[in-house]
Amino acid sequence: MTESHRGREGFGNRLRALRLDAGLAGKELADHLGWAASKVSRLEHGRQTASADDIGAWVMACGGAPETQDDLLADLRSLRVEYATWRRQFRTGFAGRQRAGVALQAASTRVRAFEPAMVPGMLQTPDYARHLFVNNATFHGGAPDVDAAVRARMQRQEFLYDPGKQFRFLVTEAALRYLVCPPATLRAQLDRLVVVSGLDTVELAVLPFEVRLPKSPGDNFWIHDDRLVLVETLTAELSLRDPEDIELYARLFEQFWDVSARGDDAIALITTLVQQLRSI
């Protein structure tokens, strides 16, 4: 059983206790709320995650105090955050995580990605990606399946050519300058960005050093439609599904996007960086 499932089970037990304290059978509560009886069962057994409206209706029907509702809503928000450590994800190598990304990408129509320290994975060349995986394997101690991980990452890039999808990639100028690989590899990577930026499905923007930022850049994050935000920290990947969290990250993305270099300005900046790399 996963930590996420255990959390939902514990939350469901609290809902069940509230119902029992009110002297209501499951079917009685369902009838009162206009729900199918199976929904009450799924919520109490952790097979479904409640919405904020579900909690409000449940507490009111059971005569719970406002403080009870506030506590449940706070815990519900925590349930919508999944914490997956890199150590656990990389235990069997990097390729599995990349293959999971393929499935997520297939289910997403609109993706907004912010990367402050490296080129986004979906825009990476094989050589650039290989150096990053080697670096991660050295740091995290992951299994040496670098070639398989690179192949899986390249497979994700096929979605860039799907006319039914839209991608907005936002990177900092620092991400395009960091030598996480040899200069020649980075030059080829920057050339690749110029080519990919011409795709109808892709919008590329760069945060230059000289612009005034609304907020200092923090961790990288990817917003999938309006249903999921993935945030990468040093130790783990966070999956955020709470609407308030998603709205906050979307607002930050748009604020960065508004002050970024886009279109021809972004290409001009990248071209300048390529020229500077030729002297290294």
PDB file of C-alpha atoms in Angstrom:
ATOM      1  CA  MET A   1       0.000   0.000   0.000  1.00  0.00           C
ATOM      2  CA  THR A   2       1.343   3.430  -0.931  1.00  0.00           C
ATOM      3  CA  GLU A   3       1.669   6.353   1.474  1.00  0.00           C
ATOM      4  CA  SER A   4      -0.967   8.155  -0.585  1.00  0.00           C
ATOM      5  CA  HIS A   5      -3.454   5.291  -0.148  1.00  0.00           C
ATOM      6  CA  ARG A   6      -2.737   5.057   3.579  1.00  0.00           C
ATOM      7  CA  GLY A   7      -3.395   8.779   3.862  1.00  0.00           C
ATOM      8  CA  ARG A   8      -6.747   8.458   2.102  1.00  0.00           C
ATOM      9  CA  GLU A   9      -7.695   5.523   4.339  1.00  0.00           C
ATOM     10  CA  GLY A  10      -6.916   7.509   7.458  1.00  0.00           C
ATOM     11  CA  PHE A  11      -8.929  10.437   6.155  1.00  0.00           C
ATOM     12  CA  GLY A  12     -11.821   8.093   5.334  1.00  0.00           C
ATOM     13  CA  ASN A  13     -11.759   6.747   8.895  1.00  0.00           C
ATOM     14  CA  ARG A  14     -12.257  10.278  10.197  1.00  0.00           C
ATOM     15  CA  LEU A  15     -15.245  10.755   7.910  1.00  0.00           C
ATOM     16  CA  ARG A  16     -16.705   7.438   9.060  1.00  0.00           C
ATOM     17  CA  ALA A  17     -16.264   8.401  12.720  1.00  0.00           C
ATOM     18  CA  LEU A  18     -18.060  11.690  12.098  1.00  0.00           C
ATOM     19  CA  ARG A  19     -20.960   9.847  10.445  1.00  0.00           C
ATOM     20  CA  LEU A  20     -21.215   7.296  13.250  1.00  0.00           C
ATOM     21  CA  ASP A  21     -21.132  10.006  15.907  1.00  0.00           C
ATOM     22  CA  ALA A  22     -24.114  11.557  14.145  1.00  0.00           C
ATOM     23  CA  GLY A  23     -25.954   8.216  14.305  1.00  0.00           C
ATOM     24  CA  LEU A  24     -26.267   7.934  10.543  1.00  0.00           C
ATOM     25  CA  ALA A  25     -25.998   4.808   8.447  1.00  0.00           C
ATOM     26  CA  GLY A  26     -24.054   5.112   5.225  1.00  0.00           C
ATOM     27  CA  LYS A  27     -27.208   4.906   3.091  1.00  0.00           C
ATOM     28  CA  GLU A  28     -28.950   7.509   5.235  1.00  0.00           C
ATOM     29  CA  LEU A  29     -26.105   9.956   4.732  1.00  0.00           C
ATOM     30  CA  ALA A  30     -26.007   9.250   1.001  1.00  0.00           C
ATOM     31  CA  ASP A  31     -29.770   9.824   0.672  1.00  0.00           C
ATOM     32  CA  HIS A  32     -29.517  13.066   2.626  1.00  0.00           C
ATOM     33  CA  LEU A  33     -26.738  14.346   0.359  1.00  0.00           C
ATOM     34  CA  GLY A  34     -28.275  13.056  -2.863  1.00  0.00           C
ATOM     35  CA  TRP A  35     -25.284  10.785  -3.478  1.00  0.00           C
ATOM     36  CA  ALA A  36     -25.046   7.169  -4.487  1.00  0.00           C
ATOM     37  CA  ALA A  37     -24.383   4.995  -1.446  1.00  0.00           C
ATOM     38  CA  SER A  38     -21.244   3.739  -3.166  1.00  0.00           C
ATOM     39  CA  LYS A  39     -19.721   7.224  -2.984  1.00  0.00           C
ATOM     40  CA  VAL A  40     -19.949   7.257   0.803  1.00  0.00           C
ATOM     41  CA  SER A  41     -18.302   3.826   0.867  1.00  0.00           C
ATOM     42  CA  ARG A  42     -15.504   4.887  -1.498  1.00  0.00           C
ATOM     43  CA  LEU A  43     -14.731   7.996   0.540  1.00  0.00           C
ATOM     44  CA  GLU A  44     -14.686   6.109   3.828  1.00  0.00           C
ATOM     45  CA  HIS A  45     -12.442   3.351   2.500  1.00  0.00           C
ATOM     46  CA  GLY A  46      -9.992   5.715   0.817  1.00  0.00           C
ATOM     47  CA  ARG A  47     -10.830   4.593  -2.701  1.00  0.00           C
ATOM     48  CA  GLN A  48     -11.821   8.130  -3.679  1.00  0.00           C
ATOM     49  CA  THR A  49     -10.511  11.523  -2.585  1.00  0.00           C
ATOM     50  CA  ALA A  50     -13.167  13.964  -1.422  1.00  0.00           C
ATOM     51  CA  SER A  51     -13.561  17.454  -2.830  1.00  0.00           C
ATOM     52  CA  ALA A  52     -13.864  20.550  -0.641  1.00  0.00           C
ATOM     53  CA  ASP A  53     -17.599  20.637  -1.434  1.00  0.00           C
ATOM     54  CA  ASP A  54     -17.911  16.989  -0.388  1.00  0.00           C
ATOM     55  CA  ILE A  55     -16.352  17.790   2.987  1.00  0.00           C
ATOM     56  CA  GLY A  56     -18.592  20.795   3.568  1.00  0.00           C
ATOM     57  CA  ALA A  57     -21.717  18.790   2.773  1.00  0.00           C
ATOM     58  CA  TRP A  58     -20.584  15.814   4.903  1.00  0.00           C
ATOM     59  CA  VAL A  59     -19.816  17.927   7.974  1.00  0.00           C
ATOM     60  CA  MET A  60     -23.082  19.865   7.698  1.00  0.00           C
ATOM     61  CA  ALA A  61     -25.148  16.677   7.302  1.00  0.00           C
ATOM     62  CA  CYS A  62     -23.446  15.171  10.361  1.00  0.00           C
ATOM     63  CA  GLY A  63     -23.850  18.307  12.461  1.00  0.00           C
ATOM     64  CA  GLY A  64     -20.111  18.812  12.781  1.00  0.00           C
ATOM     65  CA  ALA A  65     -18.545  21.983  14.148  1.00  0.00           C
ATOM     66  CA  PRO A  66     -16.944  24.576  11.816  1.00  0.00           C
ATOM     67  CA  GLU A  67     -13.584  23.705  13.383  1.00  0.00           C
ATOM     68  CA  THR A  68     -14.045  20.097  12.288  1.00  0.00           C
ATOM     69  CA  GLN A  69     -14.634  21.204   8.716  1.00  0.00           C
ATOM     70  CA  ASP A  70     -11.552  23.459   8.805  1.00  0.00           C
ATOM     71  CA  ASP A  71      -9.382  20.611  10.100  1.00  0.00           C
ATOM     72  CA  LEU A  72     -10.660  18.207   7.464  1.00  0.00           C
ATOM     73  CA  LEU A  73     -10.100  20.712   4.665  1.00  0.00           C
ATOM     74  CA  ALA A  74      -6.531  21.315   5.851  1.00  0.00           C
ATOM     75  CA  ASP A  75      -5.848  17.577   5.843  1.00  0.00           C
ATOM     76  CA  LEU A  76      -7.552  17.205   2.458  1.00  0.00           C
ATOM     77  CA  ARG A  77      -5.126  19.706   0.990  1.00  0.00           C
ATOM     78  CA  SER A  78      -2.216  17.667   2.339  1.00  0.00           C
ATOM     79  CA  LEU A  79      -3.673  14.532   0.754  1.00  0.00           C
ATOM     80  CA  ARG A  80      -3.485  16.235  -2.616  1.00  0.00           C
ATOM     81  CA  VAL A  81       0.287  16.473  -2.318  1.00  0.00           C
ATOM     82  CA  GLU A  82       2.173  13.310  -3.214  1.00  0.00           C
ATOM     83  CA  TYR A  83       5.830  13.135  -2.197  1.00  0.00           C
ATOM     84  CA  ALA A  84       8.017  10.752  -4.156  1.00  0.00           C
ATOM     85  CA  THR A  85      11.673  10.721  -3.169  1.00  0.00           C
ATOM     86  CA  TRP A  86      14.263  10.529  -5.920  1.00  0.00           C
ATOM     87  CA  ARG A  87      16.020   7.802  -3.948  1.00  0.00           C
ATOM     88  CA  ARG A  88      12.942   5.598  -4.235  1.00  0.00           C
ATOM     89  CA  GLN A  89      12.233   6.543  -7.857  1.00  0.00           C
ATOM     90  CA  PHE A  90      15.830   5.962  -8.947  1.00  0.00           C
ATOM     91  CA  ARG A  91      16.282   2.722  -7.016  1.00  0.00           C
ATOM     92  CA  THR A  92      15.842   0.722 -10.217  1.00  0.00           C
ATOM     93  CA  GLY A  93      17.243   3.373 -12.540  1.00  0.00           C
ATOM     94  CA  PHE A  94      16.087   6.455 -14.401  1.00  0.00           C
ATOM     95  CA  ALA A  95      14.254   4.895 -17.346  1.00  0.00           C
ATOM     96  CA  GLY A  96      11.147   3.982 -15.333  1.00  0.00           C
ATOM     97  CA  ARG A  97      10.585   7.590 -14.335  1.00  0.00           C
ATOM     98  CA  GLN A  98      10.952   8.675 -17.963  1.00  0.00           C
ATOM     99  CA  ARG A  99       8.458   6.058 -19.140  1.00  0.00           C
ATOM    100  CA  ALA A 100       5.974   7.328 -16.551  1.00  0.00           C
ATOM    101  CA  GLY A 101       6.483  10.750 -18.084  1.00  0.00           C
ATOM    102  CA  VAL A 102       5.445   9.385 -21.473  1.00  0.00           C
ATOM    103  CA  ALA A 103       2.083   8.290 -20.065  1.00  0.00           C
ATOM    104  CA  LEU A 104       1.563  11.627 -18.324  1.00  0.00           C
ATOM    105  CA  GLN A 105       2.426  13.529 -21.485  1.00  0.00           C
ATOM    106  CA  ALA A 106      -0.003  11.450 -23.504  1.00  0.00           C
ATOM    107  CA  ALA A 107      -2.805  12.437 -21.121  1.00  0.00           C
ATOM    108  CA  SER A 108      -1.953  16.163 -21.164  1.00  0.00           C
ATOM    109  CA  THR A 109      -3.133  18.700 -23.728  1.00  0.00           C
ATOM    110  CA  ARG A 110      -1.573  21.916 -22.398  1.00  0.00           C
ATOM    111  CA  VAL A 111       1.798  21.916 -20.661  1.00  0.00           C
ATOM    112  CA  ARG A 112       3.604  24.880 -19.097  1.00  0.00           C
ATOM    113  CA  ALA A 113       7.150  24.191 -17.920  1.00  0.00           C
ATOM    114  CA  PHE A 114       9.527  26.418 -15.969  1.00  0.00           C
ATOM    115  CA  GLU A 115      13.168  25.371 -15.737  1.00  0.00           C
ATOM    116  CA  PRO A 116      15.590  27.698 -13.907  1.00  0.00           C
ATOM    117  CA  ALA A 117      18.682  25.489 -14.094  1.00  0.00           C
ATOM    118  CA  MET A 118      18.624  23.320 -17.220  1.00  0.00           C
ATOM    119  CA  VAL A 119      17.023  22.856 -20.623  1.00  0.00           C
ATOM    120  CA  PRO A 120      13.579  21.169 -20.303  1.00  0.00           C
ATOM    121  CA  GLY A 121      13.734  17.416 -20.827  1.00  0.00           C
ATOM    122  CA  MET A 122      11.352  17.510 -23.776  1.00  0.00           C
ATOM    123  CA  LEU A 123      13.742  19.822 -25.636  1.00  0.00           C
ATOM    124  CA  GLN A 124      17.018  18.091 -24.812  1.00  0.00           C
ATOM    125  CA  THR A 125      19.384  16.531 -27.321  1.00  0.00           C
ATOM    126  CA  PRO A 126      20.427  12.928 -26.581  1.00  0.00           C
ATOM    127  CA  ASP A 127      23.983  14.003 -25.669  1.00  0.00           C
ATOM    128  CA  TYR A 128      22.813  16.748 -23.314  1.00  0.00           C
ATOM    129  CA  ALA A 129      20.319  14.366 -21.664  1.00  0.00           C
ATOM    130  CA  ARG A 130      23.000  11.699 -21.299  1.00  0.00           C
ATOM    131  CA  HIS A 131      25.278  14.065 -19.375  1.00  0.00           C
ATOM    132  CA  LEU A 132      22.442  15.032 -17.036  1.00  0.00           C
ATOM    133  CA  PHE A 133      21.572  11.406 -16.313  1.00  0.00           C
ATOM    134  CA  VAL A 134      25.230  10.594 -15.624  1.00  0.00           C
ATOM    135  CA  ASN A 135      25.420  13.566 -13.255  1.00  0.00           C
ATOM    136  CA  ASN A 136      22.277  12.427 -11.450  1.00  0.00           C
ATOM    137  CA  ALA A 137      23.517   8.847 -11.215  1.00  0.00           C
ATOM    138  CA  THR A 138      26.731  10.095  -9.617  1.00  0.00           C
ATOM    139  CA  PHE A 139      24.875  12.318  -7.152  1.00  0.00           C
ATOM    140  CA  HIS A 140      21.870  10.141  -6.252  1.00  0.00           C
ATOM    141  CA  GLY A 141      23.497   6.754  -6.757  1.00  0.00           C
ATOM    142  CA  GLY A 142      20.918   5.571  -9.286  1.00  0.00           C
ATOM    143  CA  ALA A 143      21.263   2.397 -11.337  1.00  0.00           C
ATOM    144  CA  PRO A 144      23.388   2.782 -14.498  1.00  0.00           C
ATOM    145  CA  ASP A 145      20.579   2.617 -17.088  1.00  0.00           C
ATOM    146  CA  VAL A 146      21.523   5.889 -18.753  1.00  0.00           C
ATOM    147  CA  ASP A 147      21.029   4.687 -22.351  1.00  0.00           C
ATOM    148  CA  ALA A 148      17.538   3.384 -21.625  1.00  0.00           C
ATOM    149  CA  ALA A 149      16.658   6.625 -19.830  1.00  0.00           C
ATOM    150  CA  VAL A 150      17.846   8.700 -22.791  1.00  0.00           C
ATOM    151  CA  ARG A 151      15.745   6.623 -25.194  1.00  0.00           C
ATOM    152  CA  ALA A 152      12.665   7.058 -22.995  1.00  0.00           C
ATOM    153  CA  ARG A 153      13.236  10.820 -22.763  1.00  0.00           C
ATOM    154  CA  MET A 154      13.520  11.057 -26.530  1.00  0.00           C
ATOM    155  CA  GLN A 155      10.244   9.138 -26.834  1.00  0.00           C
ATOM    156  CA  ARG A 156       8.520  11.858 -24.796  1.00  0.00           C
ATOM    157  CA  GLN A 157       9.597  14.393 -27.397  1.00  0.00           C
ATOM    158  CA  GLU A 158       7.359  12.785 -30.017  1.00  0.00           C
ATOM    159  CA  PHE A 159       4.441  14.637 -28.414  1.00  0.00           C
ATOM    160  CA  LEU A 160       5.954  17.930 -29.579  1.00  0.00           C
ATOM    161  CA  TYR A 161       4.726  17.016 -33.066  1.00  0.00           C
ATOM    162  CA  ASP A 162       1.141  16.294 -31.973  1.00  0.00           C
ATOM    163  CA  PRO A 163      -1.041  19.143 -33.312  1.00  0.00           C
ATOM    164  CA  GLY A 164      -3.535  18.533 -30.522  1.00  0.00           C
ATOM    165  CA  LYS A 165      -1.073  19.607 -27.835  1.00  0.00           C
ATOM    166  CA  GLN A 166       0.355  22.944 -26.743  1.00  0.00           C
ATOM    167  CA  PHE A 167       3.666  23.515 -24.938  1.00  0.00           C
ATOM    168  CA  ARG A 168       5.028  26.672 -23.350  1.00  0.00           C
ATOM    169  CA  PHE A 169       8.629  26.329 -22.173  1.00  0.00           C
ATOM    170  CA  LEU A 170      10.147  29.019 -19.978  1.00  0.00           C
ATOM    171  CA  VAL A 171      13.832  28.876 -19.046  1.00  0.00           C
ATOM    172  CA  THR A 172      16.186  31.296 -17.349  1.00  0.00           C
ATOM    173  CA  GLU A 173      19.257  32.607 -19.108  1.00  0.00           C
ATOM    174  CA  ALA A 174      21.274  30.814 -16.421  1.00  0.00           C
ATOM    175  CA  ALA A 175      19.765  27.477 -17.504  1.00  0.00           C
ATOM    176  CA  LEU A 176      21.176  28.079 -20.991  1.00  0.00           C
ATOM    177  CA  ARG A 177      24.617  29.025 -19.684  1.00  0.00           C
ATOM    178  CA  TYR A 178      25.316  26.380 -17.035  1.00  0.00           C
ATOM    179  CA  LEU A 179      28.014  23.968 -18.213  1.00  0.00           C
ATOM    180  CA  VAL A 180      26.378  20.764 -17.029  1.00  0.00           C
ATOM    181  CA  CYS A 181      28.002  19.220 -20.121  1.00  0.00           C
ATOM    182  CA  PRO A 182      30.951  20.028 -22.430  1.00  0.00           C
ATOM    183  CA  PRO A 183      30.676  23.371 -24.309  1.00  0.00           C
ATOM    184  CA  ALA A 184      30.270  21.634 -27.674  1.00  0.00           C
ATOM    185  CA  THR A 185      27.318  19.647 -26.318  1.00  0.00           C
ATOM    186  CA  LEU A 186      25.740  22.805 -24.955  1.00  0.00           C
ATOM    187  CA  ARG A 187      26.184  24.602 -28.284  1.00  0.00           C
ATOM    188  CA  ALA A 188      24.387  21.768 -30.073  1.00  0.00           C
ATOM    189  CA  GLN A 189      21.669  21.896 -27.423  1.00  0.00           C
ATOM    190  CA  LEU A 190      21.104  25.611 -27.930  1.00  0.00           C
ATOM    191  CA  ASP A 191      20.949  25.082 -31.697  1.00  0.00           C
ATOM    192  CA  ARG A 192      18.281  22.470 -31.034  1.00  0.00           C
ATOM    193  CA  LEU A 193      16.226  25.032 -29.080  1.00  0.00           C
ATOM    194  CA  VAL A 194      16.203  27.373 -32.057  1.00  0.00           C
ATOM    195  CA  VAL A 195      14.920  24.591 -34.318  1.00  0.00           C
ATOM    196  CA  VAL A 196      12.238  23.344 -31.913  1.00  0.00           C
ATOM    197  CA  SER A 197      10.983  26.865 -31.237  1.00  0.00           C
ATOM    198  CA  GLY A 198       9.734  26.898 -34.835  1.00  0.00           C
ATOM    199  CA  LEU A 199       7.188  24.153 -34.182  1.00  0.00           C
ATOM    200  CA  ASP A 200       3.535  25.216 -34.168  1.00  0.00           C
ATOM    201  CA  THR A 201       2.983  23.397 -30.882  1.00  0.00           C
ATOM    202  CA  VAL A 202       5.859  25.089 -29.038  1.00  0.00           C
ATOM    203  CA  GLU A 203       6.317  28.532 -27.479  1.00  0.00           C
ATOM    204  CA  LEU A 204       9.751  29.208 -26.016  1.00  0.00           C
ATOM    205  CA  ALA A 205      10.677  32.049 -23.668  1.00  0.00           C
ATOM    206  CA  VAL A 206      13.870  33.020 -21.829  1.00  0.00           C
ATOM    207  CA  LEU A 207      14.192  35.071 -18.642  1.00  0.00           C
ATOM    208  CA  PRO A 208      17.208  37.322 -19.310  1.00  0.00           C
ATOM    209  CA  PHE A 209      19.533  38.368 -16.522  1.00  0.00           C
ATOM    210  CA  GLU A 210      18.759  42.066 -16.976  1.00  0.00           C
ATOM    211  CA  VAL A 211      14.965  41.991 -16.489  1.00  0.00           C
ATOM    212  CA  ARG A 212      13.282  42.888 -13.208  1.00  0.00           C
ATOM    213  CA  LEU A 213      11.694  39.732 -11.811  1.00  0.00           C
ATOM    214  CA  PRO A 214       8.402  39.681  -9.884  1.00  0.00           C
ATOM    215  CA  LYS A 215       9.827  36.908  -7.680  1.00  0.00           C
ATOM    216  CA  SER A 216      13.138  35.100  -7.403  1.00  0.00           C
ATOM    217  CA  PRO A 217      13.128  31.772  -9.312  1.00  0.00           C
ATOM    218  CA  GLY A 218      12.892  28.712  -7.108  1.00  0.00           C
ATOM    219  CA  ASP A 219      12.406  25.059  -8.004  1.00  0.00           C
ATOM    220  CA  ASN A 220      11.432  23.955 -11.479  1.00  0.00           C
ATOM    221  CA  PHE A 221       7.812  23.019 -12.083  1.00  0.00           C
ATOM    222  CA  TRP A 222       5.589  21.622 -14.824  1.00  0.00           C
ATOM    223  CA  ILE A 223       1.859  22.400 -15.033  1.00  0.00           C
ATOM    224  CA  HIS A 224      -0.200  19.753 -16.822  1.00  0.00           C
ATOM    225  CA  ASP A 225      -3.473  21.278 -18.005  1.00  0.00           C
ATOM    226  CA  ASP A 226      -5.099  22.682 -14.844  1.00  0.00           C
ATOM    227  CA  ARG A 227      -5.062  19.421 -12.918  1.00  0.00           C
ATOM    228  CA  LEU A 228      -1.495  18.709 -11.823  1.00  0.00           C
ATOM    229  CA  VAL A 229       1.744  20.505 -10.976  1.00  0.00           C
ATOM    230  CA  LEU A 230       5.011  18.575 -10.663  1.00  0.00           C
ATOM    231  CA  VAL A 231       7.673  20.319  -8.577  1.00  0.00           C
ATOM    232  CA  GLU A 232      11.203  18.962  -8.325  1.00  0.00           C
ATOM    233  CA  THR A 233      13.260  19.587  -5.196  1.00  0.00           C
ATOM    234  CA  LEU A 234      16.704  18.255  -4.347  1.00  0.00           C
ATOM    235  CA  THR A 235      15.279  15.212  -2.580  1.00  0.00           C
ATOM    236  CA  ALA A 236      11.897  14.519  -4.133  1.00  0.00           C
ATOM    237  CA  GLU A 237       9.218  15.211  -6.711  1.00  0.00           C
ATOM    238  CA  LEU A 238       5.980  16.747  -5.454  1.00  0.00           C
ATOM    239  CA  SER A 239       2.681  16.105  -7.219  1.00  0.00           C
ATOM    240  CA  LEU A 240       0.240  18.915  -6.403  1.00  0.00           C
ATOM    241  CA  ARG A 241      -3.447  18.593  -7.236  1.00  0.00           C
ATOM    242  CA  ASP A 242      -5.074  21.151  -4.961  1.00  0.00           C
ATOM    243  CA  PRO A 243      -6.740  23.855  -7.140  1.00  0.00           C
ATOM    244  CA  GLU A 244      -5.285  26.654  -5.008  1.00  0.00           C
ATOM    245  CA  ASP A 245      -1.757  25.286  -5.428  1.00  0.00           C
ATOM    246  CA  ILE A 246      -2.218  24.880  -9.170  1.00  0.00           C
ATOM    247  CA  GLU A 247      -3.554  28.436  -9.498  1.00  0.00           C
ATOM    248  CA  LEU A 248      -0.568  29.800  -7.561  1.00  0.00           C
ATOM    249  CA  TYR A 249       1.972  28.106  -9.813  1.00  0.00           C
ATOM    250  CA  ALA A 250       0.033  29.155 -12.918  1.00  0.00           C
ATOM    251  CA  ARG A 251       0.077  32.765 -11.707  1.00  0.00           C
ATOM    252  CA  LEU A 252       3.825  32.636 -11.094  1.00  0.00           C
ATOM    253  CA  PHE A 253       4.402  31.136 -14.537  1.00  0.00           C
ATOM    254  CA  GLU A 254       2.412  33.918 -16.217  1.00  0.00           C
ATOM    255  CA  GLN A 255       4.254  36.619 -14.283  1.00  0.00           C
ATOM    256  CA  PHE A 256       7.612  35.213 -15.380  1.00  0.00           C
ATOM    257  CA  TRP A 257       6.309  34.765 -18.924  1.00  0.00           C
ATOM    258  CA  ASP A 258       5.206  38.415 -19.122  1.00  0.00           C
ATOM    259  CA  VAL A 259       8.754  39.722 -18.502  1.00  0.00           C
ATOM    260  CA  SER A 260      10.563  37.099 -20.586  1.00  0.00           C
ATOM    261  CA  ALA A 261      12.155  37.344 -24.031  1.00  0.00           C
ATOM    262  CA  ARG A 262       9.945  35.550 -26.558  1.00  0.00           C
ATOM    263  CA  GLY A 263       9.853  34.926 -30.284  1.00  0.00           C
ATOM    264  CA  ASP A 264      12.633  36.662 -32.191  1.00  0.00           C
ATOM    265  CA  ASP A 265      13.996  38.188 -28.965  1.00  0.00           C
ATOM    266  CA  ALA A 266      14.449  34.739 -27.437  1.00  0.00           C
ATOM    267  CA  ILE A 267      16.137  33.436 -30.588  1.00  0.00           C
ATOM    268  CA  ALA A 268      18.484  36.434 -30.654  1.00  0.00           C
ATOM    269  CA  LEU A 269      19.481  35.790 -27.043  1.00  0.00           C
ATOM    270  CA  ILE A 270      20.105  32.091 -27.682  1.00  0.00           C
ATOM    271  CA  THR A 271      22.133  32.875 -30.813  1.00  0.00           C
ATOM    272  CA  THR A 272      24.320  35.258 -28.804  1.00  0.00           C
ATOM    273  CA  LEU A 273      24.953  32.539 -26.228  1.00  0.00           C
ATOM    274  CA  VAL A 274      25.953  30.095 -28.985  1.00  0.00           C
ATOM    275  CA  GLN A 275      28.471  32.580 -30.313  1.00  0.00           C
ATOM    276  CA  GLN A 276      29.931  33.125 -26.839  1.00  0.00           C
ATOM    277  CA  LEU A 277      30.334  29.383 -26.369  1.00  0.00           C
ATOM    278  CA  ARG A 278      32.527  29.141 -29.460  1.00  0.00           C
ATOM    279  CA  SER A 279      35.271  30.942 -27.528  1.00  0.00           C
ATOM    280  CA  ILE A 280      35.246  28.422 -24.657  1.00  0.00           C
TER     281      ILE A 280
END
